[in-house]
Short mmCIF file of C-alpha atoms and ligand atoms in Angstrom, two decimals:
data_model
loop_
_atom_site.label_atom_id
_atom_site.label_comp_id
_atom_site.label_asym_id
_atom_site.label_seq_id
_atom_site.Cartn_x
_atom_site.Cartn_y
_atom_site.Cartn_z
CA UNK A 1 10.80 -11.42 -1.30
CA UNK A 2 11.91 -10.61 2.33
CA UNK A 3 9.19 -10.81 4.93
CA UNK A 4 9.57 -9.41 8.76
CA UNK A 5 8.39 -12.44 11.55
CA UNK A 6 7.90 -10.37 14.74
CA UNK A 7 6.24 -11.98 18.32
CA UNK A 8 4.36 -8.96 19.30
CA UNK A 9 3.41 -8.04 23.62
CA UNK A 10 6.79 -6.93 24.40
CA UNK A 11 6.55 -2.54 24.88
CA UNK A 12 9.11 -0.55 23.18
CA UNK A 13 11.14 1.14 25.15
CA UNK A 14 14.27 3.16 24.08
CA UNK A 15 15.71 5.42 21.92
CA UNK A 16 15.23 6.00 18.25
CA UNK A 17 16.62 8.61 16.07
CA UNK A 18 14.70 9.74 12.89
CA UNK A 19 16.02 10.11 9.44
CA UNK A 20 15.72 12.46 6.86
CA UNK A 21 12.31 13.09 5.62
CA UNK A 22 11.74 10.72 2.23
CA UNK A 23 9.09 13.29 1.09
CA UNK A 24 11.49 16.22 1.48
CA UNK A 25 14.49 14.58 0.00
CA UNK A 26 12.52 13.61 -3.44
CA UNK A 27 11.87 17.14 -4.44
CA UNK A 28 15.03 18.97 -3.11
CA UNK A 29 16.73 16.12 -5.57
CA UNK A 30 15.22 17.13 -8.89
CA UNK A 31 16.23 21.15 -8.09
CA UNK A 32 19.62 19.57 -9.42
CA UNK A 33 18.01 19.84 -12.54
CA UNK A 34 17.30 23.98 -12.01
CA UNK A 35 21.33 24.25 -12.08
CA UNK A 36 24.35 23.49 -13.45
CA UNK A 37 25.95 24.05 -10.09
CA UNK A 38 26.17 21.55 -7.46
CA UNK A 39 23.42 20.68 -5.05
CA UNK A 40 24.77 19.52 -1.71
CA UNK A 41 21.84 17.53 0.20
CA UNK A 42 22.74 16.12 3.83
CA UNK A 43 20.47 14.05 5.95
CA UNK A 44 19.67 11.50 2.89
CA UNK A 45 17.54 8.89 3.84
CA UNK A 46 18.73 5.21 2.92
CA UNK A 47 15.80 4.39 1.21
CA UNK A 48 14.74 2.28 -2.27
CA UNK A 49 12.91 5.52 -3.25
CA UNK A 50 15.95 8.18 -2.91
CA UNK A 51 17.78 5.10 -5.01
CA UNK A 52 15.33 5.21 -7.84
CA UNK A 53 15.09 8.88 -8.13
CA UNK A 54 18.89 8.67 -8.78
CA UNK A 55 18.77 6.97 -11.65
CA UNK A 56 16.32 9.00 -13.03
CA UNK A 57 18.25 11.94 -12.49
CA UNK A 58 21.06 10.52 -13.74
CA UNK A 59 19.18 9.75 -17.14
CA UNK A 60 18.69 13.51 -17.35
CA UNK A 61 22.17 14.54 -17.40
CA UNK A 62 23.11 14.29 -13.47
CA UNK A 63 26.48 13.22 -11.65
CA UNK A 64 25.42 12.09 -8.29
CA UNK A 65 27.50 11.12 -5.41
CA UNK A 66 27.03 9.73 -2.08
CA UNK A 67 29.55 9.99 1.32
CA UNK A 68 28.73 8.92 4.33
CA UNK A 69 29.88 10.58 7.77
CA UNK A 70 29.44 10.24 10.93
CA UNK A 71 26.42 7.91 9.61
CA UNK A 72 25.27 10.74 7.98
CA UNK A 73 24.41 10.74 4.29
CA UNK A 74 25.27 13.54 1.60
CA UNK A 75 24.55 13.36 -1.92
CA UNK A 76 25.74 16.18 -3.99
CA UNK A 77 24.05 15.94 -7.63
CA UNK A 78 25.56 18.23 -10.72
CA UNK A 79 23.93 18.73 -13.61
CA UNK A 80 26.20 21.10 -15.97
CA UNK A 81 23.49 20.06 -18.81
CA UNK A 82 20.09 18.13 -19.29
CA UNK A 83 21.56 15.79 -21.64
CA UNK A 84 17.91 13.93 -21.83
CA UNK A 85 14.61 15.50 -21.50
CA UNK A 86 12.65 11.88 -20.80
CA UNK A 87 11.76 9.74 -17.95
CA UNK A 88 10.56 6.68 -18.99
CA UNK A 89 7.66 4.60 -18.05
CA UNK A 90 9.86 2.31 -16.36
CA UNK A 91 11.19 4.63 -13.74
CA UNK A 92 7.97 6.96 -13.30
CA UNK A 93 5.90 4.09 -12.72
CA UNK A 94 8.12 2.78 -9.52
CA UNK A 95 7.35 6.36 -8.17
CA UNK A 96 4.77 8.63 -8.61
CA UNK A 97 7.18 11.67 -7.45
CA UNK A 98 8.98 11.22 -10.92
CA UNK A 99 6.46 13.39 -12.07
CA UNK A 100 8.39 16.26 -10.07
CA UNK A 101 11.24 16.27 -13.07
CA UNK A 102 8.40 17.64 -15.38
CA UNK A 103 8.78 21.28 -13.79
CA UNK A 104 12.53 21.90 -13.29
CA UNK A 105 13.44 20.39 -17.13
CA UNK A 106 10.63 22.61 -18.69
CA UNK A 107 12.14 25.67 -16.54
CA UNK A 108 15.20 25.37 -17.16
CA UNK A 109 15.40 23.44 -20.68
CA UNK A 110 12.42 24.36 -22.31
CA UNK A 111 11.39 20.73 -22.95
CA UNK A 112 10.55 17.55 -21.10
CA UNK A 113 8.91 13.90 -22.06
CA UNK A 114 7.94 12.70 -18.53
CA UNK A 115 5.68 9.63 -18.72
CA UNK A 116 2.00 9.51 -16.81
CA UNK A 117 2.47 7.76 -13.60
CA UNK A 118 -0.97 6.38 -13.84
CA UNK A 119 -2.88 4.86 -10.79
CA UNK A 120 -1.48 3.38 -7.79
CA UNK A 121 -2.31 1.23 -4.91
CA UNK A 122 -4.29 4.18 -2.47
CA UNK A 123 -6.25 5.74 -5.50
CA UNK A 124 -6.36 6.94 -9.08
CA UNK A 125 -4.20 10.24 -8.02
CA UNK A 126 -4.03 12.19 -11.43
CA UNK A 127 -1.73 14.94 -11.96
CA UNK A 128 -3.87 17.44 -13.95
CA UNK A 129 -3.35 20.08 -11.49
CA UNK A 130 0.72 19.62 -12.66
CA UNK A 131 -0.24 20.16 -16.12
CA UNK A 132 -2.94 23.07 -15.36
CA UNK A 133 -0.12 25.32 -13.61
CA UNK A 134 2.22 24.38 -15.76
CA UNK A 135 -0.10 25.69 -18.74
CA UNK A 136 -1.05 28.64 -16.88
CA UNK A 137 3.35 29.62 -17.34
CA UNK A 138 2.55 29.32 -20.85
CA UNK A 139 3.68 25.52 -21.43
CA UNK A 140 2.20 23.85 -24.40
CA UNK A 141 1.05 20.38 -22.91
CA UNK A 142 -0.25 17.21 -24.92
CA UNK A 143 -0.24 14.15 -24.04
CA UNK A 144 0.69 11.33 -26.47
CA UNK A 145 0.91 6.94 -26.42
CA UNK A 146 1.18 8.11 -21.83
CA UNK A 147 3.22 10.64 -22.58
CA UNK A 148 3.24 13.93 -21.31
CA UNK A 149 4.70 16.65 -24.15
CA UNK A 150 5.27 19.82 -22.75
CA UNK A 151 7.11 22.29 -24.20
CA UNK A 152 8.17 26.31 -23.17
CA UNK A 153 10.51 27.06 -26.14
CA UNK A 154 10.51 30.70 -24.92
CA UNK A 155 10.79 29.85 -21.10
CA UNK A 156 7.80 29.81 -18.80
CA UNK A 157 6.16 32.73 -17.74
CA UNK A 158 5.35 33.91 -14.26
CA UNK A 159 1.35 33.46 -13.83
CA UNK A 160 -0.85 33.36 -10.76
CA UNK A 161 -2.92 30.10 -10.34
CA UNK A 162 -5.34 28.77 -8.22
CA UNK A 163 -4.83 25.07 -7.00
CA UNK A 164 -8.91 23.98 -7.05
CA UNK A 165 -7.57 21.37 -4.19
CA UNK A 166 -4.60 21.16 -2.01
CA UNK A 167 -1.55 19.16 -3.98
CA UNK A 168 1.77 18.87 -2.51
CA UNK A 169 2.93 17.81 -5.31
CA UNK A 170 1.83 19.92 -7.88
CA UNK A 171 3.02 23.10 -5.39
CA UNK A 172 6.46 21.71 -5.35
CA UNK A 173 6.62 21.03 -8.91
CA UNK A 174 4.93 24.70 -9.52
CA UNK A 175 7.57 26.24 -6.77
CA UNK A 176 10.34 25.05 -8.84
CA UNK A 177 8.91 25.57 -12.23
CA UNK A 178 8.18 29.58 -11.13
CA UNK A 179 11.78 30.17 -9.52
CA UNK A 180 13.03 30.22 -13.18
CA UNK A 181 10.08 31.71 -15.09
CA UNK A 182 10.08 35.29 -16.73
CA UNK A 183 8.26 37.48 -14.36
CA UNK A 184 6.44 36.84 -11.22
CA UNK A 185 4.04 33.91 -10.04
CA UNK A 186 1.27 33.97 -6.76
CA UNK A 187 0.66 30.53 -6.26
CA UNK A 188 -3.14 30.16 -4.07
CA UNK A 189 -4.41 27.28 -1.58
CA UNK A 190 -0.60 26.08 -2.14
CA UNK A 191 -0.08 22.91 0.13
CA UNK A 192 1.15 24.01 3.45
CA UNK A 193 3.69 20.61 4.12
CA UNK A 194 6.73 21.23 6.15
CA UNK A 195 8.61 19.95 3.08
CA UNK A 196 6.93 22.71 0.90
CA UNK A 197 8.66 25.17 3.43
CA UNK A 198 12.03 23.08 3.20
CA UNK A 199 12.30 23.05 -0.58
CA UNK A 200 11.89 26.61 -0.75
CA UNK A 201 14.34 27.03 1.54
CA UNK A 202 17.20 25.20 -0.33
CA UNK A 203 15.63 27.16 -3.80
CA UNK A 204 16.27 30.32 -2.01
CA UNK A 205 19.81 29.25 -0.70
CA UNK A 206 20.10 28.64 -4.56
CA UNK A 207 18.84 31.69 -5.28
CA UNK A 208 15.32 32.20 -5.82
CA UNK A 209 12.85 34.90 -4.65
CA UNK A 210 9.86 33.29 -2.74
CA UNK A 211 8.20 34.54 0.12
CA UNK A 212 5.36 32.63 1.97
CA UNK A 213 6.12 29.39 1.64
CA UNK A 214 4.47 27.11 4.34
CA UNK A 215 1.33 29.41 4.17
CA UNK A 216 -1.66 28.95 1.49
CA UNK A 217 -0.08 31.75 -0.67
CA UNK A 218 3.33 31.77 -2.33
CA UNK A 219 5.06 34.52 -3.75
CA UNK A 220 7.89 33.79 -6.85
CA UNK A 221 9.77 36.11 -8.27
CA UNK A 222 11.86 34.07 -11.04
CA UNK A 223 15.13 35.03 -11.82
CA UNK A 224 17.41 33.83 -15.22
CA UNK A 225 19.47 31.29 -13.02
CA UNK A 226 20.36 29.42 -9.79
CA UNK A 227 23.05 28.91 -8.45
CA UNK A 228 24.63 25.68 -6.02
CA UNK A 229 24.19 25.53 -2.48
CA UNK A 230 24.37 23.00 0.72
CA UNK A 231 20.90 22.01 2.35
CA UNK A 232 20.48 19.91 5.57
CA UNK A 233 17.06 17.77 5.02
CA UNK A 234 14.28 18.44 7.42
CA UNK A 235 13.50 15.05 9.51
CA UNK A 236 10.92 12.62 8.63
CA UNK A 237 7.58 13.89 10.02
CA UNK A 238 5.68 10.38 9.16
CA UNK A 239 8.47 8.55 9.97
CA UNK A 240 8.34 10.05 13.41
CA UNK A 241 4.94 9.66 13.71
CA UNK A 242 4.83 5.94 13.00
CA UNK A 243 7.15 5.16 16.24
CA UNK A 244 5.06 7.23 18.20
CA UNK A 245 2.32 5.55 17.54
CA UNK A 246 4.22 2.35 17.94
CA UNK A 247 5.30 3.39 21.47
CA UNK A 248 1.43 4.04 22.43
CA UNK A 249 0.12 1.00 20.50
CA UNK A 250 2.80 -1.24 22.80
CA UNK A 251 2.41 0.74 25.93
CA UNK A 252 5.65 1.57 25.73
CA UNK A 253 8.38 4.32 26.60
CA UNK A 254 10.49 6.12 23.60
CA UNK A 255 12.21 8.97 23.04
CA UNK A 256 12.35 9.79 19.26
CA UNK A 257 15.66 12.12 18.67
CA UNK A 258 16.49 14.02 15.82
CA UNK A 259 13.20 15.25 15.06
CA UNK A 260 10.90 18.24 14.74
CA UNK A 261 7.77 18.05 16.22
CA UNK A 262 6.94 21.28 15.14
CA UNK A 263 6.07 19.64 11.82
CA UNK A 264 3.75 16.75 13.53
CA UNK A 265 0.11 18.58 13.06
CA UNK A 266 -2.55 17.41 14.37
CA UNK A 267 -0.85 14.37 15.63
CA UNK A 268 0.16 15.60 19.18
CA UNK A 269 -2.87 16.33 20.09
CA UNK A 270 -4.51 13.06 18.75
CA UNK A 271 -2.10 10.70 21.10
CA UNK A 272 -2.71 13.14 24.04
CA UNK A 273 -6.43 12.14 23.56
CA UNK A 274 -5.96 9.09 23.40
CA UNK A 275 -4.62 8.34 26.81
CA UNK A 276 -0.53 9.03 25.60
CA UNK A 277 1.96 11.03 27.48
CA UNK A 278 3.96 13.20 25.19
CA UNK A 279 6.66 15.45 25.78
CA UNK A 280 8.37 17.53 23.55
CA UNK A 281 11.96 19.84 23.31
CA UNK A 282 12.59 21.76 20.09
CA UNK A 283 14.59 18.17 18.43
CA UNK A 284 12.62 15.52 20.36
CA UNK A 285 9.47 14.10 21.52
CA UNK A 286 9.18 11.50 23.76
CA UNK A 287 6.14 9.40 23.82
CA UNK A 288 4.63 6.52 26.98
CA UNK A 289 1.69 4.86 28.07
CA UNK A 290 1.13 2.66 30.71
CA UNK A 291 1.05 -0.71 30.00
CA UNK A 292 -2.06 -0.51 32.27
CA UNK A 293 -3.92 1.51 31.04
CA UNK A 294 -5.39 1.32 27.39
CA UNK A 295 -5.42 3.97 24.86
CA UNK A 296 -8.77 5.17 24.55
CA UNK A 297 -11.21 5.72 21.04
CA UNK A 298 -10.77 8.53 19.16
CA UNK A 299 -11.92 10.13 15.99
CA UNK A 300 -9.68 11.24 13.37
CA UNK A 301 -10.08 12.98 10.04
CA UNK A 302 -7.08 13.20 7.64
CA UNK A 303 -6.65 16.94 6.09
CA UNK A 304 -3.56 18.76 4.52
CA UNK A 305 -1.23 19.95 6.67
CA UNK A 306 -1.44 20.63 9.59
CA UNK A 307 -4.59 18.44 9.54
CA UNK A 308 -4.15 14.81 10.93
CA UNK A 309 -1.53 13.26 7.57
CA UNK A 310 -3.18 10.75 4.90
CA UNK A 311 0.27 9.12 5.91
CA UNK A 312 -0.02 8.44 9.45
CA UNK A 313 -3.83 7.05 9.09
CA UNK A 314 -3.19 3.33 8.59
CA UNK A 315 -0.65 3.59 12.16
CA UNK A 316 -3.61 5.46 13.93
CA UNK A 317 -5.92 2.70 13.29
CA UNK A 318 -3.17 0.09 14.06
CA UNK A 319 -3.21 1.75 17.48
CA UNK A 320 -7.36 2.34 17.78
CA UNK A 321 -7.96 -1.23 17.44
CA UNK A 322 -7.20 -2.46 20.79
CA UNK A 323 -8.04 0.47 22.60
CA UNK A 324 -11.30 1.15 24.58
CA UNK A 325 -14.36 1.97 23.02
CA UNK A 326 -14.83 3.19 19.31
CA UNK A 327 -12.83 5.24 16.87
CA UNK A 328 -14.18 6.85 13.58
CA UNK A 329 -11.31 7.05 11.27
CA UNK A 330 -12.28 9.66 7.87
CA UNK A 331 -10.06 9.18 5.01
CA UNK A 332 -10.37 12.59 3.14
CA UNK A 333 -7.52 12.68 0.66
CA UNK A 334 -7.27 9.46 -0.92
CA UNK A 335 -10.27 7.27 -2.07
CA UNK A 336 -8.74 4.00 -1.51
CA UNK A 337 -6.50 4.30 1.33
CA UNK A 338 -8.07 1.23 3.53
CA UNK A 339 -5.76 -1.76 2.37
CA UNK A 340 -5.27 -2.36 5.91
CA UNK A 341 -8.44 -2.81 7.00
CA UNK A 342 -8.84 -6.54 5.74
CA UNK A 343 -5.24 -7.62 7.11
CA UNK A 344 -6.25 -5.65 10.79
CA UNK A 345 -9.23 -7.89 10.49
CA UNK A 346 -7.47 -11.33 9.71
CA UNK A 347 -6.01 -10.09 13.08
CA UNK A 348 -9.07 -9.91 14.94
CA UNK A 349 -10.14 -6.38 15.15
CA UNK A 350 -13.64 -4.80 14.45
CA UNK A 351 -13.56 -2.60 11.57
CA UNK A 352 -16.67 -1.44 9.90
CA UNK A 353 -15.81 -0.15 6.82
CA UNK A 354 -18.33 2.60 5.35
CA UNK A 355 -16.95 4.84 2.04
CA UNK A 356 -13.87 6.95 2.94
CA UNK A 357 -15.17 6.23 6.80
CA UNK A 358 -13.80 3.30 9.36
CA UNK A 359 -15.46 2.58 12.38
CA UNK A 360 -13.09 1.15 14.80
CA UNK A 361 -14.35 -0.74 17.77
CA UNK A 362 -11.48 -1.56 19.69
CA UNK A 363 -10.87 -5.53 21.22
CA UNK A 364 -9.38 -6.55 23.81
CA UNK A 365 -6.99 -9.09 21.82
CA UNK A 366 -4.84 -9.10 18.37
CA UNK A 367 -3.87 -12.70 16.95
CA UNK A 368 -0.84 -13.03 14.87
CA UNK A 369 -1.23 -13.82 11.19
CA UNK A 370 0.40 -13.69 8.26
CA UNK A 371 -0.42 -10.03 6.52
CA UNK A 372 0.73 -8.30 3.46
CA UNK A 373 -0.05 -4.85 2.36
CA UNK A 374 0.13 -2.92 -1.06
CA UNK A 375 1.52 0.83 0.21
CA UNK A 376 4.18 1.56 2.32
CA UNK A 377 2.19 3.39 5.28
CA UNK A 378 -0.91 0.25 5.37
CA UNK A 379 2.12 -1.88 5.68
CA UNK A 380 3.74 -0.84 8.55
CA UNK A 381 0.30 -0.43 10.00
CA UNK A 382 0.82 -4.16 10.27
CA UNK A 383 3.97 -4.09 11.54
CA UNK A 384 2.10 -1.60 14.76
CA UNK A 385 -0.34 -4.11 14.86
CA UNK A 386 1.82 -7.35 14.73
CA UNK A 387 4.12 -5.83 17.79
CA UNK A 388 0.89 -5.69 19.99
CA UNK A 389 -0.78 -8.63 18.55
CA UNK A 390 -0.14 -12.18 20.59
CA UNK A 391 1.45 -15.06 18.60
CA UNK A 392 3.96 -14.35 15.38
CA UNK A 393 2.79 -12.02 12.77
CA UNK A 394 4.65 -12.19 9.17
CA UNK A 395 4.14 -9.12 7.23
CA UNK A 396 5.03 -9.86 3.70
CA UNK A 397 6.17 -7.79 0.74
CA UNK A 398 8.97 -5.75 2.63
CA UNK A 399 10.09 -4.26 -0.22
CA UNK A 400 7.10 -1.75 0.00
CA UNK A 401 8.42 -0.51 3.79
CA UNK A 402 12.34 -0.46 2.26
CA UNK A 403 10.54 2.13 -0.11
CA UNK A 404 10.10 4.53 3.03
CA UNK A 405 11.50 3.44 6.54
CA UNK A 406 15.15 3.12 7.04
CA UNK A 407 16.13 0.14 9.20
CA UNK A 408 12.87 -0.44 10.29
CA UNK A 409 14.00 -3.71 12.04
CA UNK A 410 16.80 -2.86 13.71
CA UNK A 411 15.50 0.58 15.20
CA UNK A 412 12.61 -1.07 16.49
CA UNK A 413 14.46 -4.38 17.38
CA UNK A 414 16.81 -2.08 19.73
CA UNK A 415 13.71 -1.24 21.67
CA UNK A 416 13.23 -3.92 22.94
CA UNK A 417 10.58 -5.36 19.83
CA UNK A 418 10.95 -8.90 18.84
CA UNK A 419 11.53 -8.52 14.96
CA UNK A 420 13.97 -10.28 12.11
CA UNK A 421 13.88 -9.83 9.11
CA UNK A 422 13.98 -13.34 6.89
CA UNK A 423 15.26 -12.97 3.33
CA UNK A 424 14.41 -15.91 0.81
C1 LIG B 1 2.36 13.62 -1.37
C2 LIG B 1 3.20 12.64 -0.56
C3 LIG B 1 2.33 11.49 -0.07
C4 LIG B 1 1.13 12.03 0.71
C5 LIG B 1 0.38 13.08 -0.10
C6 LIG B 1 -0.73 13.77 0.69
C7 LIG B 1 5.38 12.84 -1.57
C8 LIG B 1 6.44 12.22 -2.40
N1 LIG B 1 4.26 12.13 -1.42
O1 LIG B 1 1.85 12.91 -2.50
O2 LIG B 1 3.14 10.65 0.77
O3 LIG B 1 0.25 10.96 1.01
O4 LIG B 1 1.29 14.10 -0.54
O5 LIG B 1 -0.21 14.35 1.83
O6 LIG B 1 5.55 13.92 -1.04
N2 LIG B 1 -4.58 15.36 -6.98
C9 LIG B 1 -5.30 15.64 -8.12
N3 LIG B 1 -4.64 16.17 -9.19
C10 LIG B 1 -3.29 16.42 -9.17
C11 LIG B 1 -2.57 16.15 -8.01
C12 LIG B 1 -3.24 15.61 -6.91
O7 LIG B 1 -6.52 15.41 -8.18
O8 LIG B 1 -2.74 16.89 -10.18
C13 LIG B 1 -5.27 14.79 -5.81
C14 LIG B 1 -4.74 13.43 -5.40
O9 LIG B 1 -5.31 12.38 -6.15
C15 LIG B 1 -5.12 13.37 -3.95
C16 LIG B 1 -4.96 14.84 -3.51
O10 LIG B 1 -4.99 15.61 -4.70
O11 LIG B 1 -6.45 13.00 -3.81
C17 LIG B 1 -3.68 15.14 -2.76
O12 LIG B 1 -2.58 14.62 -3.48
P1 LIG B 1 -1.13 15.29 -3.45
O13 LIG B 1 -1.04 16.23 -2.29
O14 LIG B 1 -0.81 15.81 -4.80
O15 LIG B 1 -0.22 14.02 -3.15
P2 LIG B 1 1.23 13.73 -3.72
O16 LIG B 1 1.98 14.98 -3.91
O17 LIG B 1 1.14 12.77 -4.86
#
């Protein structure tokens, strides 16, 4: 298993151009199952995740293909027919967003055999609120040997539902579901993610009716097919969030290109409080500190969006743990999102760790150590932390960052950080 050895003190400073957004990419791939057209998507991350979502697709019926220009990547994905209506254990279990097939094959074929994901590493994340839209269109749902059955043999039916609790998820696989119902569908406390906003923008370049998209209510009007269309994916929100908080964790200087920092949240404002400088045009932000000068405590809640992002809370405490004074961290979405918190402390900071609260209190020193994390996000926490720790840090089981940062090494190695990656 590869490993990345870093020596951590040196500040990034440079440039470093963001990628397409995994979490946008995943669901605007299975809308190739809505159509027999094909889907055009550009700004396709490299990423292990995008890689096993192909083959998934592909079990279902879909021709994919990738080309690469100007370093950008396209895949356009066909599917003239489901030819299979199940994704295995084997696949959904590498990836929770597998379970985002279950909606476009019941919409579109009337059928679909899409296996539980079960738990994961951050919590027990069920998908019941999936299944309780889905049943609200009129699906017949059982679930059989970790199975779900769901059937629609006369097509879904438009329906309004209520999510009890904000699920990205479950509103994208809803969105897609309702853009080929019969009839229309209000969709309430719908997720309000930037890549809720971008997949109904490539639906409606495919042609489906939705209006409100981005805000807690969505609109559907389905219609009896979609058509093909070319989308260019929105860039990586967490991904740009996790060198910003690199660059003020180092004390360092970056401008982050390619991005959106409309879509950053609550995040701005956090690393503003905390001592950063951040400035920002309509495709960059760039983000300093001085080396002299610490970042300073602050609280932090996660919340949906535009709340501070479940995804970004591991790299907030990577940077609260040498700064001055204390920082409450709340974890609010996941129960068991604190994986870092034992590898921070083999580093040397002082974490308190009380229920779905961590009290920070920052040090004036990291140590390198040798750290390995379950999830992709408490992983590169350690990476954050091992760039401002002293000594080498070896952060172990790379295969979980591969799953959602492109080239982590070699955009932060061309900053200036001191970081290989060893394979065994
Ligand atoms: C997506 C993101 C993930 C991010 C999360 C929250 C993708 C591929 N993944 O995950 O990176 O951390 O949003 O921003 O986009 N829940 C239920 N029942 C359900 C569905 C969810 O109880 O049927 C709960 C979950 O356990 C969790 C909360 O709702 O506590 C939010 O989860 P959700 O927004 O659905 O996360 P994902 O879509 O899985």
């Amino acid at each position: 298993m590869d490993r990345l050895v870093m020596r951590g003190g040196r500040p990034l400073s440079g440039k470093i151009a963001i990628s397409g957004a995994k979490n946008a990419a995943l669901p605007l791939m299975t809308a190739t199952l809505l159509t027999q057209d094909p889907l055009t998507l550009r700004n396709i991350p490299d990423l292990a995740d995008i890689t096993t979502l192909s083959e998934l697709l592909s079990e279902h019926g879909a021709e994919i293909t990738l080309r690469k220009q100007d370093g950008v990547r396209s895949l356009t994905l066909s599917t003239p027919k489901i030819t299979c209506a199940v994704a295995s254990y084997d696949l959904v279990r590498k990836m929770r967003a597998s379970i985002l097939v279950l909606g476009p094959l019941l919409a579109r074929h009337g059928e679909a055999k899409v296996s539980l994901p079960g738990g994961c590493a951050i919590g027990t994340r069920p998908v019941d609120l999936h299944l309780k839209g889905l049943e609200a269109m009129g699906a017949k749902i059982e679930l059989e040997q970790g199975y779900v059955n769901a059937t629609a043999p006369k097509g879904l039916q438009g329906a309004s539902f209520r999510f009890p609790i904000v699920s990205v998820g479950a509103t994208e696989n809803l969105l897609m579901a309702a853009a080929l119902a019969h009839g229309d569908t209000v969709l309430e406390n719908a997720a309000r993610e930037p890549e809720i906003a971008d997949l109904a923008r490539c639906l409606m370049a495919m042609g489906a009716r939705i209006e409100g998209a981005g805000t807690e209510t969505i609109r559907i009007k389905g219609v009896a097919s979609l058509h093909g269309a070319d989308h260019l994916v929105l860039p990586d929100r967490i991904e740009t969030g996790t060198y910003a908080l690199a660059a003020a964790a180092t004390g360092g200087d970056v401008l982050l290109t390619q991005t959106d920092p409309e879509t950053l949240g609550a995040l701005v404002d956090l690393l503003v409080q905390a001592g950063a400088e951040v400035e920002a045009t309509r495709d960059t932000l760039r983000v300093r500190r001085d080396p002299a000068r610490r970042l300073i405590g602050v609280d932090a809640m996660t919340a949906p969006f535009p709340g501070f992002a479940t995804d970004l809370q591991a790299q907030f405490m990577a940077c609260m743990i040498t700064a001055t004074g204390a920082s409450m961290i709340s974890e609010t979405i996941f129960e068991n999102r604190f994986m870092h918190v034992p590898e921070l402390m083999r580093m040397g900071a002082n974490i308190n760790l009380h229920g779905g609260t961590a009290l920070v209190r920052g040090v004036d020193v990291l140590r390198g150590a040798p750290v390995m994390a379950t999830d992709l996000r408490a992983s590169v926490s350690l990476v954050i932390a091992g760039l401002t720790a002293q000594d080498e840090t070896v952060v172990n089981r790379v295969y979980h960052l591969d799953r959602g940062y492109e080239r982590i090494e070699a955009k932060l190695s061309a900053c200036g950080a001191d970081i290989s990656r060893v394979r065994d």
